[in-house]
PDB file of C-alpha atoms in Angstrom:
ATOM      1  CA  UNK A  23      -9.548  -4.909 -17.562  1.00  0.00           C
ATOM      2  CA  UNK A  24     -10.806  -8.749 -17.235  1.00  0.00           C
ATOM      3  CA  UNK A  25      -8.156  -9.866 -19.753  1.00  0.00           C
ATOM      4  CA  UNK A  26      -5.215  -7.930 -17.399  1.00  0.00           C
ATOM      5  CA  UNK A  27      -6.672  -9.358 -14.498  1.00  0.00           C
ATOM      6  CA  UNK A  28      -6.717 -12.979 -16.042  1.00  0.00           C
ATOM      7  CA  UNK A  29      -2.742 -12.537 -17.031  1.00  0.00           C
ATOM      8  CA  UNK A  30      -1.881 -11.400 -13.657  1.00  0.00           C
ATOM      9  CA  UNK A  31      -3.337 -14.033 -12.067  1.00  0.00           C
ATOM     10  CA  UNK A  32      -2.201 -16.514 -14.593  1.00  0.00           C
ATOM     11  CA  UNK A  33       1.311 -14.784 -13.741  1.00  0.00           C
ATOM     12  CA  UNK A  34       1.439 -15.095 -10.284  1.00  0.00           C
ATOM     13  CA  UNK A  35       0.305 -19.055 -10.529  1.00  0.00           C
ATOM     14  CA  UNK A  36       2.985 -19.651 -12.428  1.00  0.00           C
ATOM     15  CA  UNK A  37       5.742 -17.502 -10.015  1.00  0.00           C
ATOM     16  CA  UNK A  38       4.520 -19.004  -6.601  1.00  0.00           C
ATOM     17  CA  UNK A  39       5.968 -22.043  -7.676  1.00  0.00           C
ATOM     18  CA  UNK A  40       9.520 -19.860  -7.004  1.00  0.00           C
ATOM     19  CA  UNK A  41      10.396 -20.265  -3.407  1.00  0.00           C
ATOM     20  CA  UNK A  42      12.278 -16.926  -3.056  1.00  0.00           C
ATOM     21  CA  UNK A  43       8.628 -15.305  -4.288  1.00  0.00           C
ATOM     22  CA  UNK A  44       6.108 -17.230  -2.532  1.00  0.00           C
ATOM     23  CA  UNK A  45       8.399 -15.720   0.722  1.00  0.00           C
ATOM     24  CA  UNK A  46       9.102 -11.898  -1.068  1.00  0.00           C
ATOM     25  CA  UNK A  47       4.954 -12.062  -1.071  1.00  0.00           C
ATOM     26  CA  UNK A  48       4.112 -13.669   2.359  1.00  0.00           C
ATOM     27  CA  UNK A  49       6.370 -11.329   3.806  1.00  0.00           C
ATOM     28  CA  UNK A  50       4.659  -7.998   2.315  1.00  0.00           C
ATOM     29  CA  UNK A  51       1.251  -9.556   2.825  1.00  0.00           C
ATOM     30  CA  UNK A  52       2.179  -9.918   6.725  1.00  0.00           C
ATOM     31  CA  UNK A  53       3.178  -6.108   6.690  1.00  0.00           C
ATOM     32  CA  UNK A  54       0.188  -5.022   4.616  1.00  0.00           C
ATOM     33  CA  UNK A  55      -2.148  -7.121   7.185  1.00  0.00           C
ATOM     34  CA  UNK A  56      -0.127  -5.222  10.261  1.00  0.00           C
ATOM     35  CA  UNK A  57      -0.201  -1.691   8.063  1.00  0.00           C
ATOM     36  CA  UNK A  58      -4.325  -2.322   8.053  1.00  0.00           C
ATOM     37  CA  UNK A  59      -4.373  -3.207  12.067  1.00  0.00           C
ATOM     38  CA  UNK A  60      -1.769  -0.180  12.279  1.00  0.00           C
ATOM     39  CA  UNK A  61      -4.991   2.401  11.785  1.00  0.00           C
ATOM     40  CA  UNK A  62      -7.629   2.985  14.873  1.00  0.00           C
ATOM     41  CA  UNK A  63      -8.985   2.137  17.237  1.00  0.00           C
ATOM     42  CA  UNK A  64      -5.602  -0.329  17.409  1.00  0.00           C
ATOM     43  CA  UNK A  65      -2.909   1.689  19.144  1.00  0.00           C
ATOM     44  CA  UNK A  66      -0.504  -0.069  16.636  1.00  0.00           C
ATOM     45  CA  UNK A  67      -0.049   3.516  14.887  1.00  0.00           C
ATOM     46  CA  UNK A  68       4.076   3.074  16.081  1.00  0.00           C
ATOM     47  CA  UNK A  69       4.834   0.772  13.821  1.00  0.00           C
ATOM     48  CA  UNK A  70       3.820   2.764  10.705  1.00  0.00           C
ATOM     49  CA  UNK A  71       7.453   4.407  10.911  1.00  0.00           C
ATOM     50  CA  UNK A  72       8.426   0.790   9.525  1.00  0.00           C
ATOM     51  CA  UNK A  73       5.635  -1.364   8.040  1.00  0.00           C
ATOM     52  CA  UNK A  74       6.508  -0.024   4.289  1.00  0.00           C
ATOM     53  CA  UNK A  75      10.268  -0.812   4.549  1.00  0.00           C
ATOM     54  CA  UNK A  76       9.203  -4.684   3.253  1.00  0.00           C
ATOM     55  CA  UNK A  77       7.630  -3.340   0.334  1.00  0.00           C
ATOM     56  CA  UNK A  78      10.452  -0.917  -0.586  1.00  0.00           C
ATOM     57  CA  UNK A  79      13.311  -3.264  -0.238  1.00  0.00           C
ATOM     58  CA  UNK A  80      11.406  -5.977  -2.591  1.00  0.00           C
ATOM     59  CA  UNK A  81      10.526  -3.823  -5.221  1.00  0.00           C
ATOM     60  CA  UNK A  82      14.275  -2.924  -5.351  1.00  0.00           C
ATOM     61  CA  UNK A  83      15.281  -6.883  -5.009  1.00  0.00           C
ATOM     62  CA  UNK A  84      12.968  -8.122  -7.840  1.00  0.00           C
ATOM     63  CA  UNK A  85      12.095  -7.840 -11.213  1.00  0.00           C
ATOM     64  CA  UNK A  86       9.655  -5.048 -12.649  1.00  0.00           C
ATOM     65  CA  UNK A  87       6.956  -7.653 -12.632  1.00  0.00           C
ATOM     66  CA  UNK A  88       7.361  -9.509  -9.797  1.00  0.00           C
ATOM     67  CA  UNK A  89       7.659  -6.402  -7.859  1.00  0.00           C
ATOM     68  CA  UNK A  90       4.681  -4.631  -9.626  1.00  0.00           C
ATOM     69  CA  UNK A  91       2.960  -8.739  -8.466  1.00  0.00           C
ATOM     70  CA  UNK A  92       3.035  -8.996  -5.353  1.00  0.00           C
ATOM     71  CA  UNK A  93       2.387  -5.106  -4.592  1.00  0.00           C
ATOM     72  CA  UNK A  94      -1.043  -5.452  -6.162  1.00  0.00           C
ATOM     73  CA  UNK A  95      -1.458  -8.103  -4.050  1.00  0.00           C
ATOM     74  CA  UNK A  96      -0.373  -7.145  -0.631  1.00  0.00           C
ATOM     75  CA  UNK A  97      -2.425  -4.150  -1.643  1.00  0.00           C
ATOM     76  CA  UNK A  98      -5.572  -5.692  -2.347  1.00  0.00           C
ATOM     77  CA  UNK A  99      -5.006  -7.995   0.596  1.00  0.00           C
ATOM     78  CA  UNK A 100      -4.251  -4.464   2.956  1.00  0.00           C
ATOM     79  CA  UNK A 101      -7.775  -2.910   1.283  1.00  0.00           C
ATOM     80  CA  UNK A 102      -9.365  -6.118   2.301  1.00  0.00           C
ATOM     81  CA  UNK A 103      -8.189  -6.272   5.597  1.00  0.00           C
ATOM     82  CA  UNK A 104      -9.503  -2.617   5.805  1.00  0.00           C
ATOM     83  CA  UNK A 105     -12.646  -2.294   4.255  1.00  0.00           C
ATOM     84  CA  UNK A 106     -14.483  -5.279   5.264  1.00  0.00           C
ATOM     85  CA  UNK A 107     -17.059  -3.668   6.697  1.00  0.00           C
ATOM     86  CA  UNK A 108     -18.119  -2.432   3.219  1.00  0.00           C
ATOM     87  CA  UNK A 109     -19.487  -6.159   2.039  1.00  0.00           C
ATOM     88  CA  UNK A 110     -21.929  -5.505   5.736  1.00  0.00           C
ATOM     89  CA  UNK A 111     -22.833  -1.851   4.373  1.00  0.00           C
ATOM     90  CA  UNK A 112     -23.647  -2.438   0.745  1.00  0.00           C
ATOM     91  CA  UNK A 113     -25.295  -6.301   0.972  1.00  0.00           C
ATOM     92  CA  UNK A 114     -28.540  -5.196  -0.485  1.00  0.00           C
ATOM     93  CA  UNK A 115     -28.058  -7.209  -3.322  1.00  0.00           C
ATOM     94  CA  UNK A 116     -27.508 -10.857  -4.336  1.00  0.00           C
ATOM     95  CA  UNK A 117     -24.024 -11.919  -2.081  1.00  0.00           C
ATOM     96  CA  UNK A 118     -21.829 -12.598  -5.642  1.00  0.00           C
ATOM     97  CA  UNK A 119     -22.627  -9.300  -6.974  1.00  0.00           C
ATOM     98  CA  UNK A 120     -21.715  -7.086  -3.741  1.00  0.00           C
ATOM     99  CA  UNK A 121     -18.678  -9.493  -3.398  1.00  0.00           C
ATOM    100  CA  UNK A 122     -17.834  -9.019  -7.307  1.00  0.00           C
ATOM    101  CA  UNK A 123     -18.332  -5.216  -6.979  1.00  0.00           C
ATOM    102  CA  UNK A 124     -15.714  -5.067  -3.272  1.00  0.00           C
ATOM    103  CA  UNK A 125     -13.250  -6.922  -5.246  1.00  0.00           C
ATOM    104  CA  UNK A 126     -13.088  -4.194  -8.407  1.00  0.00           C
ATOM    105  CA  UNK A 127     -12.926  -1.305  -5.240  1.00  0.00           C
ATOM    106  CA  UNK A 128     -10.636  -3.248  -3.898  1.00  0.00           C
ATOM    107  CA  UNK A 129      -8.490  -3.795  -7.333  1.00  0.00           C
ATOM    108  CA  UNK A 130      -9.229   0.057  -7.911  1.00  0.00           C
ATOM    109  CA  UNK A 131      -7.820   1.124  -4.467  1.00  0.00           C
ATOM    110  CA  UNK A 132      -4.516  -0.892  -5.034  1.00  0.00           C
ATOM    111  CA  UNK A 133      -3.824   0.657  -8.170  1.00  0.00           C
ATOM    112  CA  UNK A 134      -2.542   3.688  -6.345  1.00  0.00           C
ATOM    113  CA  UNK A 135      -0.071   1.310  -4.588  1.00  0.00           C
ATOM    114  CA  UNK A 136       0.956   0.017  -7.882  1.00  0.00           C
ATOM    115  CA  UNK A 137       1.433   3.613  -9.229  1.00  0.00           C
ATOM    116  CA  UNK A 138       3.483   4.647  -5.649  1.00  0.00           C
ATOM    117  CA  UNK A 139       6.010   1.738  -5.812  1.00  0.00           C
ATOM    118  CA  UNK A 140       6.535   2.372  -9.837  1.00  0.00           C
ATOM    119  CA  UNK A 141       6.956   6.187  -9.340  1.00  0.00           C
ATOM    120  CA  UNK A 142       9.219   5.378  -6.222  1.00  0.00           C
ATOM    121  CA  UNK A 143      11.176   2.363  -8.640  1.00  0.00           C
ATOM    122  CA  UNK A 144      11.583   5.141 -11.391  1.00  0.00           C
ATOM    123  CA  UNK A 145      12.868   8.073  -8.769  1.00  0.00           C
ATOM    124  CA  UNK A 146      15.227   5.152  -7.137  1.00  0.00           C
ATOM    125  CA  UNK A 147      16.742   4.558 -10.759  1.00  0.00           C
ATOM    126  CA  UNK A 148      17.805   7.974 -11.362  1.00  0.00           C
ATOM    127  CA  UNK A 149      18.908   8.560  -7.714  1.00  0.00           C
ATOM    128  CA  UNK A 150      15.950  10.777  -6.035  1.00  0.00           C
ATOM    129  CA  UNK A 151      14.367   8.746  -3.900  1.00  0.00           C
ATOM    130  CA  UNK A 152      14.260  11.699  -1.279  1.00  0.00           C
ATOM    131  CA  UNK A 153      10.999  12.388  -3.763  1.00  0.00           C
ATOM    132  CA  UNK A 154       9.396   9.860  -2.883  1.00  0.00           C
ATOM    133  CA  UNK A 155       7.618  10.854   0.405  1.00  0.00           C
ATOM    134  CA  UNK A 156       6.062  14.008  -1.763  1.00  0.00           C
ATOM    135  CA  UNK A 157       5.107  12.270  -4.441  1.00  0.00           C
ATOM    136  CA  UNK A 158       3.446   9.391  -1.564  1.00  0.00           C
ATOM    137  CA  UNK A 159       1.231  12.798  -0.532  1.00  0.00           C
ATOM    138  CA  UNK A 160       0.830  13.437  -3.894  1.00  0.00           C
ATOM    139  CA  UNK A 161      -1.343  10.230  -4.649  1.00  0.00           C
ATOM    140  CA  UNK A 162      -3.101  10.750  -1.532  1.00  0.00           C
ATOM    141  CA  UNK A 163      -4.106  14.171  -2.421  1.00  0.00           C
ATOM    142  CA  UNK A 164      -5.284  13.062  -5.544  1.00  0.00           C
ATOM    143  CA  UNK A 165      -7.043  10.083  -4.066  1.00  0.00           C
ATOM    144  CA  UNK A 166      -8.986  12.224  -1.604  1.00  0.00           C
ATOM    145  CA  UNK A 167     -10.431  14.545  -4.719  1.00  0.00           C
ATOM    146  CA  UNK A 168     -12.796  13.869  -7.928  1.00  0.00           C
ATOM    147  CA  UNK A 169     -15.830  11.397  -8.272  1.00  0.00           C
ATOM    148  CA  UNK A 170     -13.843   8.446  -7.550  1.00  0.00           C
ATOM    149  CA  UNK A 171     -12.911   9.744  -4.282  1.00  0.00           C
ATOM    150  CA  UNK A 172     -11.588   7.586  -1.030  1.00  0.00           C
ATOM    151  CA  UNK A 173      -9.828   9.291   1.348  1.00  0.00           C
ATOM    152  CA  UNK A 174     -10.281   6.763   4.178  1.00  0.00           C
ATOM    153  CA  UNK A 175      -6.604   5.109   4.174  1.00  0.00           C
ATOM    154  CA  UNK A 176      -4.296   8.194   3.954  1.00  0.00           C
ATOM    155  CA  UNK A 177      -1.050   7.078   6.457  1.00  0.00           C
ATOM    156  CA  UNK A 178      -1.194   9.961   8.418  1.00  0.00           C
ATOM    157  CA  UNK A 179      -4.424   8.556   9.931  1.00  0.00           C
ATOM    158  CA  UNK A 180      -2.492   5.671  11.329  1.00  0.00           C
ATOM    159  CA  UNK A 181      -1.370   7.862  14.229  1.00  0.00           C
ATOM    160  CA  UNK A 182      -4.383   8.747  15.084  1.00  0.00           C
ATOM    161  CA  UNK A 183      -4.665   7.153  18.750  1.00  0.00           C
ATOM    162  CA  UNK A 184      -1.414   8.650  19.095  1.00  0.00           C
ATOM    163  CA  UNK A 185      -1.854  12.080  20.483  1.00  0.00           C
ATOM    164  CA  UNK A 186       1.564  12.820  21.438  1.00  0.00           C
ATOM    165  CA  UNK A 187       3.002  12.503  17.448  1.00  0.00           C
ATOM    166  CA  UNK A 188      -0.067  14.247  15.775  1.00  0.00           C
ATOM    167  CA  UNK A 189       0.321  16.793  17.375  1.00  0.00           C
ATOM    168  CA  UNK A 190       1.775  18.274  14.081  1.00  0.00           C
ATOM    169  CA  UNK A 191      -0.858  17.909  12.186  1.00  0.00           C
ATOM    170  CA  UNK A 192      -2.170  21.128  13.321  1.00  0.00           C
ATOM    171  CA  UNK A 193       0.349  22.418  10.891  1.00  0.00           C
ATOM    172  CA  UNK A 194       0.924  19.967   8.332  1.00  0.00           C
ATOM    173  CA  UNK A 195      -1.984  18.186   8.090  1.00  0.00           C
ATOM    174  CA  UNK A 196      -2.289  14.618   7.571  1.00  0.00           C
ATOM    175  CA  UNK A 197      -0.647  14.812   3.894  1.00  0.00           C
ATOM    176  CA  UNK A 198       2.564  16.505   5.964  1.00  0.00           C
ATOM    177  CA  UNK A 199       2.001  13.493   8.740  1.00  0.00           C
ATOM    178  CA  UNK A 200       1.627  10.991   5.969  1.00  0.00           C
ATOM    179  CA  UNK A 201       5.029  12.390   4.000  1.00  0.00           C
ATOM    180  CA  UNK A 202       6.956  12.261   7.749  1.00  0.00           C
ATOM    181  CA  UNK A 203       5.982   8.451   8.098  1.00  0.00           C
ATOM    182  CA  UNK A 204       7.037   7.811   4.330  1.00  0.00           C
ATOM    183  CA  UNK A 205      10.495   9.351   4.834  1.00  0.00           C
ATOM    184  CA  UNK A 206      11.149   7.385   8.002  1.00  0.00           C
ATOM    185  CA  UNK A 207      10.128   4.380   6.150  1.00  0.00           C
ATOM    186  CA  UNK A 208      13.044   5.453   3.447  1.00  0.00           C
ATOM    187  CA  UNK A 209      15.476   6.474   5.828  1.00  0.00           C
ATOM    188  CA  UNK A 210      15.722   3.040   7.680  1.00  0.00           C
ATOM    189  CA  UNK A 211      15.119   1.589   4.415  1.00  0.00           C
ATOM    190  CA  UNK A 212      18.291   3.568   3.228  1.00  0.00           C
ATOM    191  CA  UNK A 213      20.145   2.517   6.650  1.00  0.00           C
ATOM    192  CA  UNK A 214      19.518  -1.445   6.147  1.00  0.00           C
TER     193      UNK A 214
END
């Protein structure tokens, strides 16, 4: 794992010297950061009907690798932004070693991002992206389950200060409210 990690990084030195990607990865940063603020007690939860549409359209605008890039690290930059608190809760050891241990949850939590936007990549190439919001609950189902469990971030939860739209989830859950948000996501991404 160290010696990916050291390539990736050593990759993305060498592509933020590209203009076109330094802005491609500000820009999804900037909608992971608003994605994290999107969840409560914010009442930003209205915006997650567009905050993945960024993401989507560069992974279809760039190369495998750039695209894989700079989703690992708006990911890790989203986690960040939303599990914080966790560096408070667990600093019962020396500082490096709870910071060294938040950055590998953090790394492990964006690897399901990296796994959504190459499964959605590999159903836009053979022309089903209408998948893609199923296989989005998918992940989070199989976040939510095993040892390695985390089932704080599924999307659904963004509307949750929004009692009017979860209304639903009485019925679908918050897999069903977290496939909804992805397919509006795709279907502006499709209109633009």
């Amino acid at each position: 794992i160290g010696t990916v990690a050291v390539k990736m990084v050593l990759y993305l030195i060498r592509r933020l010297k590209d203009r076109r990607f330094r802005r491609l990865l500000l820009l999804n940063i900037l909608f992971a950061l608003l994605w994290a603020a999107a969840y409560p007690p914010l009442p930003l939860g209205w915006l997650s009907g567009v905050l993945l549409v960024p993401w989507l359209w560069t992974l279809r605008r760039t190369t495998l690798r750039d695209g894989m890039t700079i989703t690992f690290v708006s990911a890790w930059c989203f986690s960040a932004a939303m599990y914080y608190w966790i560096y408070h809760v667990a600093s019962v050891g020396p500082p490096v070693a709870v910071l060294g241990g938040l950055a590998l949850l953090l790394g492990y939590l964006s690897l399901f991002h990296l796994a959504a936007g190459w499964l959605f990549l590999r159903l836009d190439a053979v022309r089903k992206v209408w998948l893609f919001p199923f296989v989005w609950g998918g992940i989070e189902a199989f976040r939510a389950f095993g040892e390695m469990s985390f089932p704080w971030e599924h999307f659904g939860y963004t509307l949750g200060t929004h009692l009017s739209l979860i209304q639903s989830a009485s019925w679908i859950g918050v897999y069903g409210l977290s496939i909804l948000l992805v397919a509006s996501n795709l279907l502006l991404l499709q209109a633009i």
